[in-house]
Coordinates of C-alpha atoms in Angstrom, one line a residue:
M1 CA 6.5 -5.1 23.2
V2 CA 10.5 -4.9 23.0
Q3 CA 11.5 -1.7 24.9
P4 CA 15.0 0.1 24.1
T5 CA 17.7 -1.3 26.4
S6 CA 20.3 1.5 25.6
S7 CA 20.8 3.9 28.4
K8 CA 19.6 6.7 26.6
T9 CA 16.1 7.2 24.7
F10 CA 15.7 9.6 22.0
N11 CA 12.6 11.5 21.1
D12 CA 14.3 12.8 17.8
P13 CA 16.1 10.1 15.9
F14 CA 17.1 12.8 13.6
S15 CA 19.5 14.3 16.3
I16 CA 21.7 11.3 15.9
V17 CA 22.4 11.8 12.2
S18 CA 21.5 15.5 11.9
H19 CA 24.3 16.5 9.9
E20 CA 23.9 13.9 7.0
M21 CA 20.1 14.6 7.1
S22 CA 20.5 18.3 6.7
N23 CA 22.7 18.0 3.7
L24 CA 20.3 15.2 2.1
A25 CA 18.4 17.5 -0.1
K26 CA 21.6 19.5 -1.2
S27 CA 23.4 16.2 -2.0
I28 CA 20.5 14.8 -4.1
A29 CA 20.2 18.0 -6.0
N30 CA 23.7 17.6 -7.2
L31 CA 22.8 14.1 -8.3
I32 CA 19.7 14.9 -10.3
G33 CA 20.4 18.0 -12.0
S34 CA 20.3 18.1 -15.8
G35 CA 20.9 20.7 -18.5
H36 CA 17.1 21.1 -19.2
P37 CA 15.6 23.7 -16.6
T38 CA 12.2 22.2 -16.9
L39 CA 13.4 18.6 -16.3
N40 CA 15.2 20.1 -13.2
R41 CA 12.0 21.5 -11.9
V42 CA 10.0 18.5 -12.2
S43 CA 12.6 16.0 -10.9
S44 CA 13.2 18.3 -7.7
Y45 CA 9.6 19.0 -7.2
Y46 CA 8.8 16.5 -4.6
F47 CA 12.2 17.1 -2.7
E48 CA 11.0 20.7 -2.1
A49 CA 8.0 19.5 0.1
E50 CA 8.4 18.4 3.5
G51 CA 8.7 14.7 3.4
K52 CA 9.0 12.0 6.1
N53 CA 12.6 10.8 4.7
V54 CA 12.3 7.8 6.7
R55 CA 14.3 5.6 4.3
P56 CA 17.4 7.6 4.3
L57 CA 17.0 8.0 8.0
I58 CA 16.8 4.5 8.5
I59 CA 20.0 3.8 6.3
L60 CA 22.0 6.3 8.2
L61 CA 21.0 5.2 11.7
L62 CA 21.7 1.7 10.8
S63 CA 25.0 2.5 9.3
K64 CA 26.0 4.4 12.7
C65 CA 24.8 1.4 14.6
L66 CA 26.9 -0.9 12.8
L67 CA 30.1 1.0 13.8
E68 CA 30.0 -0.6 17.0
I69 CA 31.0 -3.7 15.7
P70 CA 34.8 -4.2 16.2
I71 CA 36.5 -3.7 12.8
E72 CA 38.1 -7.2 12.9
K73 CA 34.6 -8.5 12.7
R74 CA 33.7 -6.3 9.6
D75 CA 36.2 -7.9 7.1
R76 CA 33.6 -9.5 4.7
I77 CA 34.9 -7.0 2.0
P78 CA 37.7 -4.4 2.2
I79 CA 36.2 -1.2 3.6
D80 CA 36.5 2.1 1.9
T81 CA 38.6 4.2 3.9
E82 CA 38.5 7.4 1.7
D83 CA 37.1 10.4 3.3
V84 CA 36.4 8.7 6.5
N85 CA 37.2 10.2 10.0
T86 CA 39.5 7.2 11.0
Q87 CA 39.5 7.9 14.7
A88 CA 35.5 8.1 14.7
Y89 CA 35.0 5.2 12.5
F90 CA 37.7 2.6 13.5
R91 CA 38.3 3.2 17.1
G92 CA 41.8 2.0 16.5
T93 CA 44.0 1.0 13.7
P94 CA 42.4 1.3 10.5
P95 CA 42.8 -1.1 7.6
Q96 CA 45.3 -0.4 4.9
T97 CA 43.2 -1.3 1.9
S98 CA 40.2 0.5 0.5
I99 CA 37.7 -0.4 -2.4
A100 CA 39.6 0.4 -5.5
G101 CA 40.5 3.8 -3.8
N102 CA 37.7 5.5 -5.9
S103 CA 35.2 8.0 -4.6
V104 CA 31.5 7.6 -5.0
D105 CA 31.7 10.9 -7.2
N106 CA 34.5 9.6 -9.5
S107 CA 33.3 8.3 -13.1
M108 CA 34.1 5.1 -14.4
S109 CA 33.8 6.1 -18.1
P110 CA 35.8 9.0 -19.7
L111 CA 34.2 12.2 -19.1
A112 CA 34.3 13.2 -22.7
I113 CA 32.0 10.1 -23.4
L114 CA 29.6 10.9 -20.4
H115 CA 29.3 14.5 -21.5
G116 CA 27.8 13.7 -24.9
I117 CA 27.9 15.4 -28.2
N118 CA 29.5 18.5 -26.8
P119 CA 32.1 17.6 -24.3
K120 CA 33.0 21.2 -23.4
V121 CA 29.7 21.8 -22.3
I122 CA 29.2 20.2 -18.8
L123 CA 25.6 19.7 -18.4
D124 CA 25.6 16.6 -16.3
P125 CA 26.6 17.0 -12.6
L126 CA 27.1 13.2 -12.3
S127 CA 30.0 13.6 -14.8
K128 CA 31.7 16.6 -13.4
P129 CA 35.1 16.1 -12.0
M130 CA 35.2 15.2 -8.2
E131 CA 36.4 18.5 -7.1
D132 CA 33.4 20.5 -8.6
L133 CA 31.1 18.7 -6.1
P134 CA 30.5 20.0 -2.5
Q135 CA 32.5 17.8 0.0
F136 CA 30.6 17.6 3.4
E137 CA 32.9 17.1 6.6
N138 CA 32.4 13.6 7.9
V139 CA 31.5 13.9 11.5
N140 CA 29.6 10.5 12.4
G141 CA 32.2 8.1 11.1
I142 CA 29.4 6.9 8.3
L143 CA 31.1 5.8 5.3
P144 CA 30.8 8.0 2.0
K145 CA 28.9 5.0 0.4
Q146 CA 26.6 4.6 3.0
R147 CA 25.9 8.2 2.7
R148 CA 25.4 7.9 -0.8
L149 CA 23.2 4.8 -0.4
A150 CA 20.8 6.9 1.9
E151 CA 20.5 9.6 -1.2
I152 CA 19.9 6.8 -3.5
V153 CA 17.1 5.3 -1.7
E154 CA 15.3 8.6 -1.3
M155 CA 15.8 9.3 -5.1
V156 CA 14.4 5.8 -6.0
H157 CA 11.4 6.1 -3.6
T158 CA 10.6 9.7 -5.1
A159 CA 10.7 8.3 -8.6
S160 CA 8.1 5.9 -7.5
L161 CA 5.9 8.5 -6.0
L162 CA 6.1 10.4 -9.4
H163 CA 4.9 7.2 -11.3
D164 CA 2.3 6.1 -8.6
D165 CA 0.5 9.5 -8.7
V166 CA 0.2 9.2 -12.4
V167 CA -1.1 5.5 -12.1
D168 CA -3.4 6.3 -9.2
L169 CA -4.7 9.7 -10.8
S170 CA -3.7 11.4 -7.5
D171 CA -4.2 15.2 -7.2
S172 CA -2.5 16.0 -3.9
R173 CA 0.8 14.9 -2.0
R174 CA 2.5 16.4 1.0
G175 CA -0.1 19.1 0.9
R176 CA 0.2 20.4 -2.4
P177 CA -0.8 19.2 -6.0
T178 CA 1.0 16.1 -7.3
G179 CA 3.5 16.2 -10.0
N180 CA 1.1 15.0 -12.8
I181 CA -1.3 17.9 -11.8
A182 CA 1.4 20.5 -11.2
F183 CA 3.1 19.7 -14.6
T184 CA 1.6 16.7 -17.0
N185 CA 1.4 13.0 -16.8
K186 CA 4.2 12.7 -19.5
M187 CA 6.5 15.2 -17.4
A188 CA 5.7 13.3 -14.3
V189 CA 6.4 9.9 -15.9
L190 CA 9.7 11.2 -17.6
A191 CA 10.9 12.9 -14.5
G192 CA 10.5 9.5 -12.5
D193 CA 12.4 7.8 -15.3
F194 CA 15.2 10.5 -15.0
L195 CA 15.6 10.0 -11.3
L196 CA 15.8 6.3 -11.9
G197 CA 18.4 6.8 -14.5
R198 CA 20.4 9.2 -12.1
A199 CA 20.1 6.7 -9.3
S200 CA 21.4 3.9 -11.3
V201 CA 24.6 5.9 -12.1
A202 CA 25.1 6.6 -8.6
I203 CA 24.4 3.0 -7.6
A204 CA 27.0 1.7 -10.1
R205 CA 29.6 4.1 -8.6
L206 CA 29.3 2.4 -5.3
R207 CA 31.4 -0.1 -7.1
N208 CA 29.9 -3.1 -5.3
P209 CA 28.3 -5.7 -7.6
E210 CA 26.3 -7.2 -4.8
V211 CA 24.8 -3.8 -3.9
V212 CA 24.0 -3.1 -7.6
E213 CA 22.1 -6.4 -7.8
L214 CA 20.2 -5.7 -4.6
F215 CA 19.1 -2.1 -5.6
S216 CA 18.3 -3.1 -9.2
T217 CA 16.0 -5.9 -8.0
S218 CA 14.4 -3.5 -5.6
I219 CA 13.5 -1.3 -8.4
A220 CA 12.0 -4.1 -10.5
N221 CA 10.2 -5.2 -7.3
L222 CA 8.4 -1.8 -7.2
V223 CA 7.0 -2.3 -10.7
E224 CA 5.9 -5.9 -9.8
G225 CA 4.2 -4.7 -6.7
E226 CA 2.5 -2.1 -8.7
F227 CA 1.2 -4.7 -11.2
M228 CA -0.1 -6.8 -8.4
Q229 CA -2.0 -3.7 -6.9
L230 CA -3.1 -2.9 -10.5
K231 CA -4.6 -6.3 -10.9
N232 CA -5.5 -6.3 -7.3
T233 CA -7.1 -9.3 -7.4
V234 CA -7.5 -11.2 -4.7
I235 CA -10.3 -12.6 -6.7
N236 CA -10.5 -12.9 -10.4
S237 CA -12.0 -15.7 -12.5
N238 CA -10.9 -14.1 -15.7
E239 CA -7.1 -13.6 -16.0
D240 CA -7.8 -12.0 -19.6
V241 CA -9.5 -9.0 -18.2
V242 CA -8.3 -6.1 -15.9
I243 CA -10.6 -3.5 -14.3
N244 CA -8.7 -0.1 -13.8
D245 CA -10.2 3.4 -13.2
G246 CA -13.5 1.9 -13.6
E247 CA -13.0 0.4 -16.9
K248 CA -12.8 -3.3 -17.9
K249 CA -10.1 -3.9 -20.3
S250 CA -9.6 -7.1 -22.2
I251 CA -5.8 -7.7 -22.6
P252 CA -4.0 -9.5 -25.5
K253 CA -3.6 -13.1 -25.5
M254 CA -0.2 -14.7 -25.3
T255 CA 1.1 -15.7 -28.6
G256 CA 3.5 -18.4 -27.1
K257 CA 6.7 -16.9 -28.5
V258 CA 7.8 -15.5 -25.1
P259 CA 7.4 -18.0 -22.2
T260 CA 5.7 -16.3 -19.3
K261 CA 5.3 -17.5 -15.8
Q262 CA 2.0 -17.1 -13.7
H263 CA 2.5 -15.7 -10.2
D264 CA 1.6 -18.0 -7.1
Y265 CA -1.1 -15.9 -5.8
S266 CA -4.0 -16.8 -8.2
V267 CA -7.2 -16.9 -6.3
K268 CA -10.4 -18.7 -7.4
A269 CA -13.8 -17.0 -7.6
P270 CA -15.9 -17.1 -4.6
N271 CA -17.9 -20.1 -5.3
D272 CA -15.0 -22.3 -6.5
V273 CA -13.4 -22.9 -3.2
D274 CA -14.1 -22.4 0.5
H275 CA -14.4 -19.0 1.9
E276 CA -11.4 -19.6 4.3
T277 CA -9.1 -20.6 1.6
N278 CA -9.9 -17.6 -0.4
V279 CA -9.3 -15.2 2.5
R280 CA -5.9 -16.9 3.5
A281 CA -4.9 -16.6 -0.3
A282 CA -6.1 -13.0 -0.4
F283 CA -3.9 -12.0 2.8
E284 CA -1.0 -13.8 1.0
Y285 CA -1.3 -11.6 -2.1
Y286 CA -1.7 -8.5 -0.1
L287 CA 1.3 -9.0 1.9
H288 CA 3.5 -10.1 -1.0
K289 CA 2.2 -7.0 -2.8
T290 CA 3.0 -4.9 0.1
Y291 CA 6.4 -6.4 0.4
L292 CA 7.2 -5.5 -3.1
K293 CA 5.8 -2.0 -3.1
T294 CA 7.2 -0.9 0.1
A295 CA 9.2 -3.3 2.2
A296 CA 11.6 -4.6 -0.7
L297 CA 13.3 -1.1 -0.9
M298 CA 13.7 -1.0 2.9
S299 CA 14.8 -4.1 3.5
K300 CA 17.4 -4.4 0.5
S301 CA 18.7 -1.0 1.1
S302 CA 19.2 -2.0 4.8
R303 CA 21.3 -5.2 3.6
C304 CA 23.2 -2.9 1.4
A305 CA 23.9 -0.6 4.3
A306 CA 25.4 -3.8 6.3
I307 CA 27.3 -4.9 3.2
L308 CA 29.1 -1.7 2.8
S309 CA 30.0 -1.8 6.5
G310 CA 31.9 -4.8 6.0
A311 CA 29.7 -6.8 8.5
H312 CA 29.4 -10.6 8.1
D313 CA 26.5 -12.6 6.8
D314 CA 24.7 -13.1 10.2
I315 CA 24.4 -9.3 10.5
I316 CA 23.6 -8.7 6.9
D317 CA 20.8 -11.1 7.2
N318 CA 19.5 -9.7 10.3
C319 CA 19.6 -6.1 8.8
Y320 CA 17.5 -7.4 5.9
D321 CA 15.0 -9.0 8.1
F322 CA 14.8 -5.6 10.1
G323 CA 14.1 -3.7 7.1
R324 CA 11.5 -6.3 5.8
N325 CA 9.4 -6.2 9.0
L326 CA 9.6 -2.6 9.4
G327 CA 8.7 -1.8 5.7
L328 CA 5.6 -4.1 6.1
C329 CA 4.6 -2.6 9.4
F330 CA 5.0 0.9 7.6
Q331 CA 2.6 0.1 4.7
I332 CA 0.0 -1.8 6.8
V333 CA 0.0 1.4 9.1
D334 CA -0.3 3.5 5.9
D335 CA -3.4 1.3 4.9
M336 CA -4.9 1.7 8.3
L337 CA -4.4 5.6 8.1
D338 CA -6.2 5.8 4.7
Y339 CA -9.4 5.0 6.8
T340 CA -8.7 7.3 9.7
S341 CA -6.7 10.4 8.7
S342 CA -8.0 13.6 7.5
E343 CA -6.7 14.8 4.1
K344 CA -5.1 17.6 5.6
V345 CA -3.0 15.5 8.2
F346 CA -2.5 12.7 5.8
G347 CA -0.9 14.9 3.1
K348 CA -2.8 13.0 0.3
P349 CA -6.4 12.1 -0.1
S350 CA -7.8 10.0 2.6
Q351 CA -10.1 7.1 2.1
A352 CA -8.8 6.5 -1.3
D353 CA -7.8 2.9 -1.3
L354 CA -11.6 1.7 -1.6
K355 CA -12.3 4.3 -4.2
L356 CA -9.4 3.0 -6.2
G357 CA -10.7 -0.6 -5.7
L358 CA -8.0 -1.8 -3.5
A359 CA -8.7 -4.4 -1.0
T360 CA -6.1 -3.6 1.9
A361 CA -5.8 -5.3 5.2
P362 CA -8.7 -3.4 7.0
V363 CA -11.3 -4.6 4.3
L364 CA -9.8 -8.2 4.1
F365 CA -10.3 -8.6 7.8
A366 CA -13.9 -7.5 7.5
W367 CA -14.3 -9.9 4.6
K368 CA -13.2 -12.7 6.8
Q369 CA -16.4 -12.3 8.8
R370 CA -18.7 -11.3 5.9
P371 CA -18.2 -13.6 2.9
E372 CA -20.8 -11.3 0.9
L373 CA -17.9 -8.8 0.6
G374 CA -16.1 -11.1 -1.9
D375 CA -18.3 -9.9 -4.8
L376 CA -17.5 -6.3 -4.1
I377 CA -13.7 -7.0 -3.9
A378 CA -13.9 -8.9 -7.0
R379 CA -15.6 -6.1 -8.9
K380 CA -13.2 -3.6 -7.2
F381 CA -15.9 -1.7 -5.4
D382 CA -17.0 -0.1 -8.8
Q383 CA -20.8 -0.1 -8.3
P384 CA -22.8 2.5 -6.6
G385 CA -22.7 2.0 -2.7
D386 CA -19.9 -0.5 -2.7
V387 CA -17.5 1.7 -1.0
E388 CA -19.9 2.7 1.5
I389 CA -20.8 -0.8 2.3
A390 CA -17.4 -1.8 2.6
R391 CA -16.5 1.1 4.8
K392 CA -19.3 0.1 7.0
A393 CA -18.2 -3.4 7.3
V394 CA -14.8 -2.5 8.3
E395 CA -16.1 -0.4 11.1
E396 CA -18.6 -3.3 12.3
C397 CA -16.1 -6.2 12.0
K398 CA -13.2 -4.0 13.7
G399 CA -11.1 -4.3 10.7
L400 CA -9.0 -1.3 11.7
E401 CA -8.2 -2.8 15.1
Q402 CA -7.3 -6.1 13.7
T403 CA -5.0 -4.3 11.3
K404 CA -3.2 -2.5 13.9
I405 CA -2.5 -5.8 15.8
M406 CA -0.9 -7.1 12.5
A407 CA 1.3 -3.9 12.2
E408 CA 2.3 -4.1 15.7
D409 CA 3.3 -7.8 15.1
Y410 CA 5.6 -6.6 12.4
R411 CA 6.9 -3.8 14.7
N412 CA 7.8 -6.2 17.4
K413 CA 9.7 -8.5 15.0
A414 CA 11.5 -5.4 13.7
L415 CA 12.5 -4.6 17.4
E416 CA 13.7 -8.1 18.0
N417 CA 16.0 -7.8 14.8
L418 CA 17.5 -4.6 16.4
R419 CA 18.2 -6.2 19.7
K420 CA 20.6 -8.4 17.7
L421 CA 22.8 -5.4 16.8
P422 CA 25.3 -3.8 19.4
E423 CA 23.8 -1.5 21.9
S424 CA 24.2 2.1 21.0
D425 CA 22.6 5.6 20.8
A426 CA 21.8 4.9 17.1
R427 CA 20.2 1.6 18.1
S428 CA 18.1 3.5 20.7
A429 CA 17.1 5.9 17.9
L430 CA 15.9 3.2 15.6
E431 CA 14.0 1.6 18.2
F432 CA 12.1 4.8 18.9
L433 CA 11.6 5.2 15.0
T434 CA 10.3 1.7 14.9
N435 CA 7.8 2.2 17.7
S436 CA 6.7 5.5 16.3
I437 CA 5.6 4.0 13.1
V438 CA 2.7 2.4 14.8
T439 CA 1.4 5.5 16.5
R440 CA 2.1 8.1 13.6
T441 CA -0.9 9.9 12.3
K442 CA 0.5 10.8 8.9

């Protein structure tokens, strides 16, 4: 294991960026408000509960860590100096230019157009003049665009939770009813769409085309990953049939008018190729799905934080790799906890993956030793006794232990990425956070 090398070790990574984290919910509230009170209620519902807030924490700590890079080595883009404590940020003479001199709160279109049909009634907080929004004192030297980035990533993540809970028919999250249960499926889906719309406006106001491209791609990745999980199909001999919620559904055949491309992880039926090839393809499918669903947002937002800092390409690439490895580790641990944590501790129904027909790492490791599990995986554990058989196989084949080793491997890679960044308190906090992901219980 790679150990922190800084002179300080932090048991509470939040302490490094406590000012920004304590204002996170308030800042997001100013981004998501609408003129409709019910929409406000649904959109803010998940932000009221105590969540992990891992994603914004990573962005803020990474942004602070990048401050240690000398300003002359952060000239890939002109740095936005607006609202920045220059003494804390630049540690010397600040640059004379900023990115268009625009705040993340300033609109690019005329307010009368953004307000809609009645421009005298301001219902849209995103289109309010800048002075109407609260301005938080900057104490850490983190750029306003990086602070806004942390807020955006949590909005996008929360939108995905609202949608996931509808798709997965979930009934509890963070210790209380999910949005689809507390409100309705329609309201939860629409609120998720609304959050993505709000986040898209905020992304545009970062005024960096590269960042806009990365974030937009990460949103598309979330959907692609969800479709891979919906299909699930480490094994599927019939591409025209999907199994969801215990029901087999024939999907319309392609007409050929719109050319479509098959993904690269099409796995044959168990008897068509050798077992080892099928298992290897199944793990490739699983890891790619895991990247799209979880690691894409972490990796691309980490890359965005580095881009906005003005860092050079080697640092930007390393930050992306860190987010990718951390995201894969995080989701693999999540898949392991689904087997081991109680519903009360986990904050959502435990042992739900098998019931949903999902073949995650623990059962894939069991399948590697027991080829007969392939038939259960192919039918998504939808016959009586399938879930119990799979769960017992995971236990007997030490699927959880092997899954933990896989998670630790990605943890170690993430720690190696961090060692390429300047030594600092923020880096030590990131190292602690990275290590704690493997040992977490919820």
